[in-house]
Amino acid sequence: MNILSRMGIGGWIGGAVALALVVLAVAGSWIAPHDPVALDLRARFAAPGTAGHLLGADEFGRDILSRLIYGARVSILIAIFTVMQAMLVGLTLGILAGYFRGWTDRVISVLNDSALAFPGLLLALGIMAVVGASATAMVIALGFAFAPAVVRVTRATVMSIREKEFVEASRVIGNAEGITMWRHVMPNCIAPLTVLATGMFGWVILAESALSFLGLGVPPPAPSWGNMLAAARPFIQDAPFLIVLPGICISVTLLGVNLLGDALRDIMDPRMQK
Amino acid sequence: MIRFLVGRLAMAVPTLIIISIAVFLMMRAIPGDPATAMLGDLATPEMIARLKARMGLDQPLPVQYFVWLGDILTGDFGRSISTGDLVLPLMLERFQISALIVVTAVFLASAVAIPLGMFAAWRQGSAWDLSTVAVSTFLLSLPSFWLGLIILMIFGLRLGWFPVLGTIGMSEGGWTKIAALIMPVLTLLLIEMGAILRMIRASTIEVLRQEYITHARAKGLSEWTVMWRHAFRNAFAPTWTLIGLILGALLGGIAVVETVFTIPGLGRLLVQAIYTRDYPVVQGCILMIAVTYVLLNLLIDMLYPVFDPKVAR
């Protein structure tokens, strides 16, 4: 494959991290040595390296390694569903606005610009305040918070595509508008949206962990990297590893996704090529 | 020029109106009506009906909106349900703290990142450039709250240089107050440095490829003059926009850093109000942050022609 040979070191590292995350998300329950919510009060604050608890245990004696693995799963699933929702909403509105122009475009654009005027996390906080904290609420909240970016990119791409001859040709031969959009306009949005989706995946993981850290995301006792950090905050002096480990997981994930995103952008955005 | 400014101003008005409608509807969408929520479990239906009438909740929705908007525009954000304090003065007091942290951090981050990023672009492909890219990618991958906790662990607990509980430090004033703000500023500074470094480097590289740079060099101008007079002026415009976006995004996300360092800022106020379902405060904070964000971006855009003369016409 041509793409693979052009990935560069960063892209390979990013791809490896992404692959590892997918494996954790799919097979986490078989890999994790313990039940992530099982209490073992004799192992409270067990240091990393303790027999039976490779990465130690938290204030309830719950196994950190297992919680990190399940946390990965929660984060990845939330990120996947959020990005899918943002893409679905954003792509639909973006294509409608870019293709039909006129009033459709004006209404969608004004609403969209207003949504962009909310900082993403603030919009999510507002929605969570109304509907209450849960994983589903978070997917909906973050999905809406990130959709406007998709609308903007899709609309801009469609605007430039719709003037091309092949779109005109599809209309001239009598294809319905829906078919023209689906067959000829949408495929051209895939490249820029793939780049956007990769970046968004990282933002969602960051936003999810931030919300969970604030106690407005994944509700305990279910583990997420963010709520593990929040739970460890009072024990920062006595058990620093409880803080260090989840943070490393978030950072490595973000680093991997960012590197993969950069590599994809370099490959797919012709302006970046020499 | 004037047309550009007026046009930009006019664009902000519908945005502000839509934001106000969104926040209004958000608060009306809360399960259960505010009157029932405020009175608690012991309320009789008559009490609820009376409070509803007093709050105007028996009016049609558009009427309620305009009454509400009128209140907001005259500075009446209501009272906090949990403490009974007026919301506006409370928000303004907290906002000052958040704004001080955010503005200081972004200013210092720009002051450090812009020269470093331009130098990296000037020596593109060198070891210095590669390490700049590596550092900025690394910084961009750190969640602010985690970096904050690590900084707290090292400088607050191990070394004991700064107060660990911001609230206590803040209440003392003087040096202690400044010391309490150093760690949150440092946290945000490091995170945003990553983004600014990346942007200024990329736009400087773009600019350095242009013909007028080659021309300036061919004229025999010193590298310093080429970089400062020609490259910087043109490379700075996109970074300026990014700085505006960062300022706004930080205001929206400041709650996490304030939580780490227990700083009594606007973000902390919002999150605590969400916990306690103190809806007048929630609504006030969201409205205030969103409006600040819009006005900030408006200001950034209006100053844009100063940095990019191509826009002003």
Coordinates of C-alpha atoms in Angstrom, one line a residue:
Chain A
M1 CA 0.0 0.0 0.0
N2 CA 1.2 3.4 -0.9
I3 CA -0.1 5.1 2.2
L4 CA 1.8 2.8 4.5
S5 CA 5.2 3.6 2.9
R6 CA 4.5 7.3 3.3
M7 CA 3.6 7.2 7.0
G8 CA 7.0 8.2 8.5
I9 CA 8.1 7.2 12.0
G10 CA 5.5 9.4 13.7
G11 CA 2.7 7.8 11.8
W12 CA 3.9 4.3 12.6
I13 CA 4.1 5.1 16.3
G14 CA 0.7 6.7 16.2
G15 CA -0.7 3.8 14.3
A16 CA 0.8 1.3 16.8
V17 CA -0.8 3.2 19.7
A18 CA -4.1 3.3 18.0
L19 CA -4.0 -0.4 17.2
A20 CA -3.1 -1.2 20.8
L21 CA -6.0 0.9 22.0
V22 CA -8.4 -0.9 19.8
V23 CA -7.1 -4.3 21.0
L24 CA -7.6 -3.1 24.6
A25 CA -11.1 -1.9 23.9
V26 CA -12.1 -5.1 22.2
A27 CA -10.3 -7.7 24.3
G28 CA -9.9 -5.7 27.6
S29 CA -12.1 -8.0 29.7
W30 CA -9.9 -11.0 28.8
I31 CA -6.6 -9.2 29.3
A32 CA -7.3 -7.5 32.6
P33 CA -6.1 -9.7 35.5
H34 CA -8.9 -8.6 37.9
D35 CA -12.4 -7.3 38.0
P36 CA -11.9 -3.5 37.9
V37 CA -14.4 -2.8 40.6
A38 CA -13.6 -5.8 42.9
L39 CA -12.6 -4.6 46.4
D40 CA -9.5 -6.1 48.1
L41 CA -9.2 -4.2 51.3
R42 CA -6.0 -6.0 52.3
A43 CA -4.3 -4.5 49.2
R44 CA -5.2 -0.9 49.9
F45 CA -2.6 1.4 48.4
A46 CA -0.4 -1.5 47.4
A47 CA 2.6 -0.1 45.6
P48 CA 3.3 -1.0 42.0
G49 CA 5.1 -4.3 41.8
T50 CA 3.1 -6.0 44.6
A51 CA 2.4 -9.6 43.8
G52 CA -1.0 -9.9 42.3
H53 CA -1.2 -6.2 41.6
L54 CA 1.4 -5.4 39.0
L55 CA 0.6 -1.7 39.0
G56 CA -0.5 -1.5 42.6
A57 CA -4.0 -0.9 44.0
D58 CA -6.1 2.2 44.9
E59 CA -7.7 3.3 48.1
F60 CA -10.2 0.5 48.0
G61 CA -7.6 -2.1 47.0
R62 CA -8.9 -2.2 43.4
D63 CA -6.3 -3.4 40.9
I64 CA -4.9 -0.4 39.0
L65 CA -3.8 -2.3 35.9
S66 CA -7.3 -3.7 35.4
R67 CA -8.9 -0.3 36.0
L68 CA -6.5 1.3 33.5
I69 CA -7.5 -1.4 30.9
Y70 CA -11.2 -1.0 31.5
G71 CA -10.7 2.8 31.5
A72 CA -9.1 2.6 28.0
R73 CA -12.2 0.7 26.9
V74 CA -14.6 3.3 28.3
S75 CA -12.6 6.2 26.8
I76 CA -12.2 4.5 23.3
L77 CA -15.9 3.5 23.1
I78 CA -17.0 7.0 24.1
A79 CA -14.6 8.6 21.7
I80 CA -15.8 6.3 18.8
F81 CA -19.5 6.9 19.4
T82 CA -18.9 10.6 19.9
V83 CA -16.9 11.0 16.7
M84 CA -19.5 9.0 14.8
Q85 CA -22.3 11.2 16.1
A86 CA -20.4 14.4 15.3
M87 CA -19.6 13.1 11.8
L88 CA -23.2 12.0 11.1
V89 CA -24.7 15.3 12.3
G90 CA -21.9 17.4 10.8
L91 CA -21.8 15.7 7.5
T92 CA -25.5 15.9 6.9
L93 CA -25.8 19.6 7.8
G94 CA -22.5 20.4 6.0
I95 CA -23.6 18.8 2.8
L96 CA -27.0 20.4 2.9
A97 CA -25.6 23.8 3.5
G98 CA -22.8 23.5 0.9
Y99 CA -24.8 21.9 -1.8
F100 CA -28.1 23.8 -1.7
R101 CA -26.7 27.2 -0.6
G102 CA -29.3 30.0 -0.3
W103 CA -31.5 30.0 2.8
T104 CA -30.6 26.4 3.8
D105 CA -27.0 27.5 3.9
R106 CA -27.7 30.8 5.7
V107 CA -29.8 29.2 8.5
I108 CA -27.3 26.3 9.0
S109 CA -24.3 28.6 8.9
V110 CA -25.7 31.1 11.4
L111 CA -26.7 28.4 13.9
N112 CA -23.4 26.6 13.3
D113 CA -21.3 29.7 13.9
S114 CA -23.2 30.3 17.1
A115 CA -22.5 26.8 18.2
L116 CA -18.8 27.4 17.4
A117 CA -19.0 30.5 19.6
F118 CA -19.3 28.2 22.6
P119 CA -16.0 26.7 23.7
G120 CA -16.5 22.9 23.2
L121 CA -16.0 21.9 26.8
L122 CA -18.4 24.7 28.0
L123 CA -21.1 23.4 25.7
A124 CA -20.6 19.9 27.0
L125 CA -20.7 21.2 30.6
G126 CA -23.9 23.0 29.9
I127 CA -25.6 19.8 28.4
M128 CA -24.3 17.7 31.3
A129 CA -25.7 20.2 33.8
V130 CA -29.1 19.7 32.2
V131 CA -29.2 15.9 31.6
G132 CA -26.9 14.7 34.5
A133 CA -23.7 12.7 34.3
S134 CA -23.6 9.4 32.5
A135 CA -21.6 7.9 29.6
T136 CA -24.6 8.2 27.2
A137 CA -25.1 11.9 28.2
M138 CA -21.5 12.5 27.6
V139 CA -21.5 11.0 24.1
I140 CA -24.5 13.2 23.2
A141 CA -23.0 16.3 24.8
L142 CA -19.6 15.9 23.2
G143 CA -21.1 14.8 19.9
F144 CA -23.0 18.1 19.7
A145 CA -20.0 20.1 20.9
F146 CA -17.8 18.7 18.2
A147 CA -20.3 18.6 15.3
P148 CA -20.0 22.3 14.3
A149 CA -16.3 21.7 13.3
V150 CA -17.4 18.9 11.0
V151 CA -20.2 21.1 9.5
R152 CA -17.7 23.8 8.7
V153 CA -15.1 21.5 7.0
T154 CA -17.8 19.6 5.1
R155 CA -19.5 22.8 3.9
A156 CA -16.2 24.3 2.7
T157 CA -15.3 21.1 0.8
V158 CA -18.7 20.8 -0.8
M159 CA -18.7 24.4 -1.9
S160 CA -15.5 23.8 -3.8
I161 CA -16.6 20.4 -5.2
R162 CA -20.1 21.4 -6.4
E163 CA -18.6 23.7 -9.0
K164 CA -16.6 20.9 -10.6
E165 CA -17.5 19.5 -14.0
F166 CA -18.2 16.0 -12.8
V167 CA -20.9 17.2 -10.5
E168 CA -22.4 19.3 -13.2
A169 CA -22.2 16.2 -15.5
S170 CA -24.0 14.1 -13.0
R171 CA -26.9 16.6 -12.9
V172 CA -27.0 17.0 -16.7
I173 CA -27.4 13.2 -17.2
G174 CA -30.5 13.4 -15.0
N175 CA -29.3 12.0 -11.7
A176 CA -31.5 13.0 -8.7
E177 CA -29.9 15.5 -6.4
G178 CA -29.6 12.9 -3.7
I179 CA -27.7 10.5 -5.9
T180 CA -25.4 13.3 -7.1
M181 CA -24.6 14.2 -3.5
W182 CA -24.1 10.6 -2.3
R183 CA -22.1 9.3 -5.3
H184 CA -20.1 12.4 -6.4
V185 CA -20.0 15.0 -3.7
M186 CA -19.7 13.0 -0.5
P187 CA -16.7 10.8 -1.5
N188 CA -14.6 14.0 -1.9
C189 CA -15.3 15.0 1.7
I190 CA -13.7 11.7 3.0
A191 CA -10.1 12.8 3.0
P192 CA -10.4 16.1 4.9
L193 CA -12.9 14.5 7.3
T194 CA -10.6 11.6 8.0
V195 CA -8.0 14.0 9.1
L196 CA -10.5 15.9 11.2
A197 CA -11.9 12.8 12.7
T198 CA -8.5 11.6 13.9
G199 CA -7.8 14.9 15.5
M200 CA -11.3 14.9 17.0
F201 CA -10.7 11.5 18.5
G202 CA -7.9 13.0 20.6
W203 CA -10.0 16.0 21.6
V204 CA -12.8 13.8 22.7
I205 CA -10.5 11.6 24.8
L206 CA -9.1 14.7 26.4
A207 CA -12.6 16.3 27.0
E208 CA -14.0 13.0 28.3
S209 CA -11.1 12.6 30.8
A210 CA -11.5 16.3 31.8
L211 CA -15.2 15.9 32.4
S212 CA -14.7 12.7 34.3
F213 CA -12.0 14.4 36.4
L214 CA -14.5 17.1 37.3
G215 CA -17.0 14.4 38.4
L216 CA -19.3 15.3 35.4
G217 CA -18.4 12.4 33.2
V218 CA -18.3 8.6 33.6
P219 CA -19.8 8.1 37.1
P220 CA -17.8 5.9 39.6
P221 CA -17.3 3.1 40.4
A222 CA -16.9 2.4 36.6
P223 CA -13.3 3.3 35.9
S224 CA -12.2 6.0 33.5
W225 CA -8.8 7.6 33.3
G226 CA -10.3 11.0 34.3
N227 CA -12.3 9.8 37.3
M228 CA -9.3 7.7 38.5
L229 CA -7.3 10.9 38.7
A230 CA -10.1 12.7 40.5
A231 CA -10.3 9.8 43.0
A232 CA -6.6 9.9 43.6
R233 CA -6.3 13.6 44.1
P234 CA -6.7 13.4 48.0
F235 CA -4.0 10.8 48.2
I236 CA -1.5 12.7 46.1
Q237 CA 1.0 12.8 48.9
D238 CA 0.9 9.2 50.0
A239 CA 0.2 7.4 46.7
P240 CA 1.6 9.5 43.8
F241 CA 1.5 6.5 41.5
L242 CA -2.3 6.7 41.5
I243 CA -1.9 10.1 39.8
V244 CA 1.1 9.3 37.5
L245 CA -0.3 6.1 35.9
P246 CA -3.7 7.3 34.5
G247 CA -2.1 10.5 33.3
I248 CA 0.6 8.5 31.3
C249 CA -2.2 6.5 29.7
I250 CA -4.0 9.7 28.6
S251 CA -0.8 11.3 27.4
V252 CA 0.4 8.3 25.4
T253 CA -3.1 8.0 23.8
L254 CA -3.1 11.6 22.8
L255 CA 0.4 11.5 21.6
G256 CA -0.3 8.5 19.4
V257 CA -3.5 10.0 18.0
N258 CA -1.8 13.3 17.3
L259 CA 1.1 11.7 15.5
L260 CA -1.3 9.5 13.5
G261 CA -3.4 12.6 12.7
D262 CA -0.3 14.6 11.5
A263 CA 0.8 11.7 9.3
L264 CA -2.6 11.4 7.8
R265 CA -2.8 15.1 7.1
D266 CA 0.6 15.0 5.4
I267 CA -0.5 12.2 3.2
M268 CA -4.0 13.4 2.4
D269 CA -3.5 17.2 2.2
P270 CA -1.8 17.8 -1.1
R271 CA -0.7 21.3 -0.1
M272 CA 1.5 19.8 2.6
Q273 CA 3.5 17.7 0.1
K274 CA 6.6 19.0 -1.5
Chain B
M1 CA -11.4 49.5 6.9
I2 CA -14.5 50.9 8.5
R3 CA -16.7 48.5 6.5
F4 CA -14.6 45.6 7.7
L5 CA -15.0 46.6 11.3
V6 CA -18.8 47.3 11.0
G7 CA -19.4 44.1 9.1
R8 CA -17.5 42.1 11.7
L9 CA -19.5 43.8 14.5
A10 CA -22.8 43.1 12.8
M11 CA -21.8 39.4 12.5
A12 CA -21.5 39.1 16.3
V13 CA -25.0 40.3 17.0
P14 CA -27.0 37.2 15.7
T15 CA -24.4 35.0 17.4
L16 CA -25.0 36.7 20.8
I17 CA -28.8 36.5 20.3
I18 CA -28.7 32.8 19.5
I19 CA -26.4 32.1 22.5
S20 CA -28.9 33.9 24.8
I21 CA -31.8 31.8 23.3
A22 CA -29.7 28.6 23.7
V23 CA -28.8 29.3 27.3
F24 CA -32.5 30.3 28.1
L25 CA -33.8 27.1 26.5
M26 CA -31.1 25.0 28.2
M27 CA -32.3 26.2 31.6
R28 CA -35.9 25.6 30.7
A29 CA -35.0 22.1 29.5
I30 CA -34.0 21.0 33.0
P31 CA -36.3 18.1 34.1
G32 CA -38.8 19.5 36.5
D33 CA -39.5 23.2 36.6
P34 CA -37.3 25.6 38.6
A35 CA -40.1 26.5 41.0
T36 CA -40.6 22.9 42.1
A37 CA -36.8 22.4 42.3
M38 CA -36.4 25.6 44.4
L39 CA -39.1 24.7 47.0
G40 CA -38.0 21.2 47.6
D41 CA -40.0 18.1 48.6
L42 CA -42.3 19.8 51.2
A43 CA -43.9 22.2 48.8
T44 CA -47.7 22.1 48.3
P45 CA -49.2 22.6 44.8
E46 CA -50.5 26.1 45.9
M47 CA -47.0 27.2 46.9
I48 CA -45.6 26.0 43.6
A49 CA -48.3 27.8 41.7
R50 CA -47.7 31.0 43.6
L51 CA -43.9 30.9 43.1
K52 CA -44.5 30.0 39.4
A53 CA -46.7 33.1 39.0
R54 CA -44.1 35.2 40.8
M55 CA -41.3 34.0 38.6
G56 CA -43.4 34.4 35.5
L57 CA -43.3 30.7 34.6
D58 CA -47.0 30.7 33.8
Q59 CA -46.4 33.1 30.8
P60 CA -45.8 31.8 27.3
L61 CA -42.2 30.9 26.5
P62 CA -41.3 33.9 24.2
V63 CA -42.7 36.3 26.8
Q64 CA -40.6 34.6 29.5
Y65 CA -37.5 34.9 27.2
F66 CA -37.9 38.6 26.7
V67 CA -38.5 39.2 30.4
W68 CA -35.4 37.1 31.2
L69 CA -33.3 38.9 28.5
G70 CA -34.4 42.3 29.9
D71 CA -33.2 41.2 33.4
I72 CA -29.9 39.9 32.1
L73 CA -29.3 43.1 30.1
T74 CA -29.9 45.2 33.2
G75 CA -27.4 43.1 35.1
D76 CA -30.0 41.1 37.0
F77 CA -28.8 37.5 36.9
G78 CA -30.8 36.6 40.0
R79 CA -29.6 35.1 43.2
S80 CA -27.8 31.9 43.9
I81 CA -30.2 29.2 45.2
S82 CA -27.6 27.8 47.7
T83 CA -26.1 30.9 49.2
G84 CA -28.7 33.6 48.3
D85 CA -25.9 35.9 47.0
L86 CA -26.5 38.1 43.9
V87 CA -25.0 36.1 40.9
L88 CA -23.5 39.0 39.0
P89 CA -21.1 40.4 41.7
L90 CA -20.1 36.8 42.5
M91 CA -19.3 36.0 38.9
L92 CA -17.3 39.2 38.4
E93 CA -15.2 38.5 41.5
R94 CA -14.4 35.0 40.3
F95 CA -13.9 36.1 36.7
Q96 CA -11.1 38.4 37.7
I97 CA -9.1 35.5 39.2
S98 CA -9.7 33.2 36.1
A99 CA -8.9 36.0 33.7
L100 CA -5.7 36.9 35.5
I101 CA -4.5 33.3 35.3
V102 CA -5.5 32.8 31.7
V103 CA -4.2 36.1 30.3
T104 CA -0.8 35.9 32.2
A105 CA -0.3 32.3 31.0
V106 CA -1.1 33.0 27.4
F107 CA 1.0 36.2 27.3
L108 CA 4.0 34.4 28.8
A109 CA 3.5 31.4 26.5
S110 CA 3.5 33.6 23.4
A111 CA 6.5 35.6 24.6
V112 CA 8.5 32.3 25.0
A113 CA 7.0 30.3 22.1
I114 CA 7.1 32.9 19.3
P115 CA 10.9 33.5 19.2
L116 CA 11.6 29.8 19.8
G117 CA 9.2 28.8 17.0
M118 CA 10.6 31.3 14.5
F119 CA 14.1 30.3 15.3
A120 CA 13.1 26.7 14.6
A121 CA 11.6 27.6 11.3
W122 CA 14.6 29.7 10.4
R123 CA 16.8 26.6 10.9
Q124 CA 14.2 24.1 9.5
G125 CA 15.5 20.5 9.7
S126 CA 18.2 21.3 12.2
A127 CA 18.5 19.4 15.5
W128 CA 17.0 22.5 17.2
D129 CA 14.0 22.4 14.9
L130 CA 13.4 18.7 15.4
S131 CA 13.6 19.1 19.2
T132 CA 11.2 22.0 19.0
V133 CA 8.7 19.9 17.0
A134 CA 9.1 17.0 19.5
V135 CA 8.6 19.2 22.5
S136 CA 5.5 20.9 21.1
T137 CA 4.0 17.6 20.1
F138 CA 4.7 16.3 23.6
L139 CA 3.3 19.3 25.3
L140 CA 0.1 19.1 23.2
S141 CA -0.4 15.6 24.4
L142 CA -0.5 16.4 28.1
P143 CA -3.9 16.9 29.7
S144 CA -3.7 20.2 31.6
F145 CA -5.2 18.7 34.8
W146 CA -2.6 15.9 34.9
L147 CA 0.3 18.3 34.2
G148 CA -1.1 20.4 37.0
L149 CA -1.2 17.5 39.4
I150 CA 2.4 16.6 38.6
I151 CA 3.5 20.2 39.0
L152 CA 1.6 20.3 42.3
M153 CA 3.3 17.1 43.4
I154 CA 6.8 18.4 42.6
F155 CA 6.7 22.1 43.5
G156 CA 3.9 22.1 46.1
L157 CA 4.5 18.9 48.0
R158 CA 8.1 17.7 47.4
L159 CA 9.8 21.1 47.3
G160 CA 7.2 23.0 49.2
W161 CA 7.7 26.2 47.3
F162 CA 4.1 27.1 46.7
P163 CA 0.9 26.7 48.7
V164 CA -0.9 23.4 47.9
L165 CA -4.4 24.7 48.6
G166 CA -5.0 27.8 46.4
T167 CA -8.1 29.0 48.3
I168 CA -6.0 29.5 51.4
G169 CA -3.2 31.1 49.6
M170 CA -5.5 33.4 47.8
S171 CA -7.2 34.6 50.9
E172 CA -4.0 35.9 52.4
G173 CA -3.0 38.4 49.8
G174 CA 0.4 39.8 48.9
W175 CA 3.1 37.3 48.0
T176 CA 1.1 34.3 49.2
K177 CA -1.6 35.2 46.7
I178 CA 0.9 35.5 43.9
A179 CA 2.6 32.2 44.9
A180 CA -0.8 30.5 44.8
L181 CA -1.2 31.6 41.2
I182 CA 2.2 30.6 39.9
M183 CA 1.5 26.8 39.6
P184 CA -1.8 27.2 37.6
V185 CA -0.2 29.8 35.4
L186 CA 2.9 27.5 34.8
T187 CA 0.6 24.6 33.9
L188 CA -1.4 26.5 31.3
L189 CA 1.7 28.2 30.0
L190 CA 3.4 24.9 29.2
I191 CA 0.3 23.4 27.5
E192 CA -0.4 26.5 25.4
M193 CA 3.3 26.9 24.5
G194 CA 3.0 23.6 22.5
A195 CA 0.1 24.9 20.4
I196 CA 1.7 28.4 19.8
L197 CA 5.1 26.9 19.0
R198 CA 3.6 24.6 16.4
M199 CA 1.5 27.4 14.7
I200 CA 4.2 30.0 14.6
R201 CA 6.8 27.5 13.2
A202 CA 4.4 26.3 10.5
S203 CA 3.4 29.8 9.4
T204 CA 7.0 31.1 9.4
I205 CA 8.1 28.1 7.2
E206 CA 5.3 29.0 4.9
V207 CA 6.3 32.6 4.7
L208 CA 10.0 31.9 4.3
R209 CA 9.2 30.0 1.0
Q210 CA 7.7 33.2 -0.5
E211 CA 9.5 35.1 -3.2
Y212 CA 9.6 38.4 -1.3
I213 CA 11.8 36.7 1.3
T214 CA 14.3 35.6 -1.3
H215 CA 14.1 39.1 -2.8
A216 CA 14.8 40.7 0.6
R217 CA 17.7 38.4 1.1
A218 CA 19.0 39.1 -2.4
K219 CA 18.9 42.9 -1.6
G220 CA 21.5 42.1 1.0
L221 CA 19.3 42.7 4.1
S222 CA 20.6 41.1 7.2
E223 CA 18.9 37.8 8.3
W224 CA 17.7 39.7 11.4
T225 CA 15.9 42.3 9.3
V226 CA 14.5 39.6 7.0
M227 CA 13.1 37.6 9.9
W228 CA 11.9 40.5 12.0
R229 CA 10.6 42.9 9.3
H230 CA 9.4 40.5 6.6
A231 CA 8.8 37.1 8.1
F232 CA 7.5 37.9 11.5
R233 CA 4.9 40.5 10.3
N234 CA 3.4 38.0 7.9
A235 CA 3.7 34.9 10.0
F236 CA 2.2 36.4 13.1
A237 CA -1.4 36.9 11.8
P238 CA -2.5 33.2 12.0
T239 CA -0.9 32.9 15.4
W240 CA -2.8 36.0 16.6
T241 CA -6.1 34.2 15.7
L242 CA -4.9 31.1 17.4
I243 CA -4.1 33.1 20.6
G244 CA -7.7 34.4 20.5
L245 CA -9.1 30.9 20.2
I246 CA -6.8 29.7 23.0
L247 CA -7.9 32.5 25.4
G248 CA -11.5 31.5 24.8
A249 CA -10.9 27.8 25.0
L250 CA -9.0 28.2 28.3
L251 CA -11.9 30.2 29.7
G252 CA -14.2 27.2 28.9
G253 CA -11.8 24.7 30.3
I254 CA -10.3 26.6 33.2
A255 CA -12.5 24.6 35.6
V256 CA -10.1 21.6 35.5
V257 CA -7.0 23.6 36.4
E258 CA -8.8 25.5 39.1
T259 CA -10.0 22.2 40.5
V260 CA -6.5 20.9 40.7
F261 CA -5.1 23.9 42.5
T262 CA -8.4 24.7 44.4
I263 CA -8.5 28.2 42.9
P264 CA -11.8 30.0 43.5
G265 CA -12.2 31.1 39.8
L266 CA -15.2 31.2 37.5
G267 CA -14.7 27.7 36.2
R268 CA -14.8 26.3 39.8
L269 CA -17.9 28.3 40.5
L270 CA -19.6 26.9 37.4
V271 CA -18.7 23.3 38.2
Q272 CA -19.7 23.6 41.9
A273 CA -23.0 25.2 40.8
I274 CA -23.6 22.2 38.5
Y275 CA -23.0 19.8 41.4
T276 CA -25.5 21.7 43.7
R277 CA -28.0 22.3 40.9
D278 CA -27.7 26.0 41.5
Y279 CA -29.2 26.9 38.2
P280 CA -29.1 30.7 38.3
V281 CA -25.3 30.5 38.8
V282 CA -24.9 27.8 36.1
Q283 CA -26.8 29.9 33.6
G284 CA -24.9 33.1 34.6
C285 CA -21.5 31.4 34.3
I286 CA -22.2 29.8 30.9
L287 CA -23.7 33.0 29.5
M288 CA -20.7 35.0 30.8
I289 CA -18.1 32.7 29.4
A290 CA -19.8 32.3 26.0
V291 CA -20.3 36.1 25.7
T292 CA -16.7 36.8 26.7
Y293 CA -15.6 34.2 24.1
V294 CA -17.5 35.9 21.4
L295 CA -16.4 39.4 22.3
L296 CA -12.8 38.3 22.7
N297 CA -12.8 36.8 19.2
L298 CA -14.5 40.0 17.9
L299 CA -11.7 42.0 19.4
I300 CA -9.0 39.7 18.0
D301 CA -10.6 39.9 14.5
M302 CA -10.9 43.7 14.7
L303 CA -7.2 44.0 15.6
Y304 CA -6.3 41.5 12.8
P305 CA -5.8 44.3 10.2
V306 CA -3.0 45.7 12.4
F307 CA -1.0 42.5 11.9
D308 CA -2.2 41.5 8.4
P309 CA -2.6 44.6 6.2
K310 CA -4.0 42.5 3.4
V311 CA -7.3 42.2 5.3
A312 CA -7.8 45.9 5.8
R313 CA -9.4 47.5 2.8

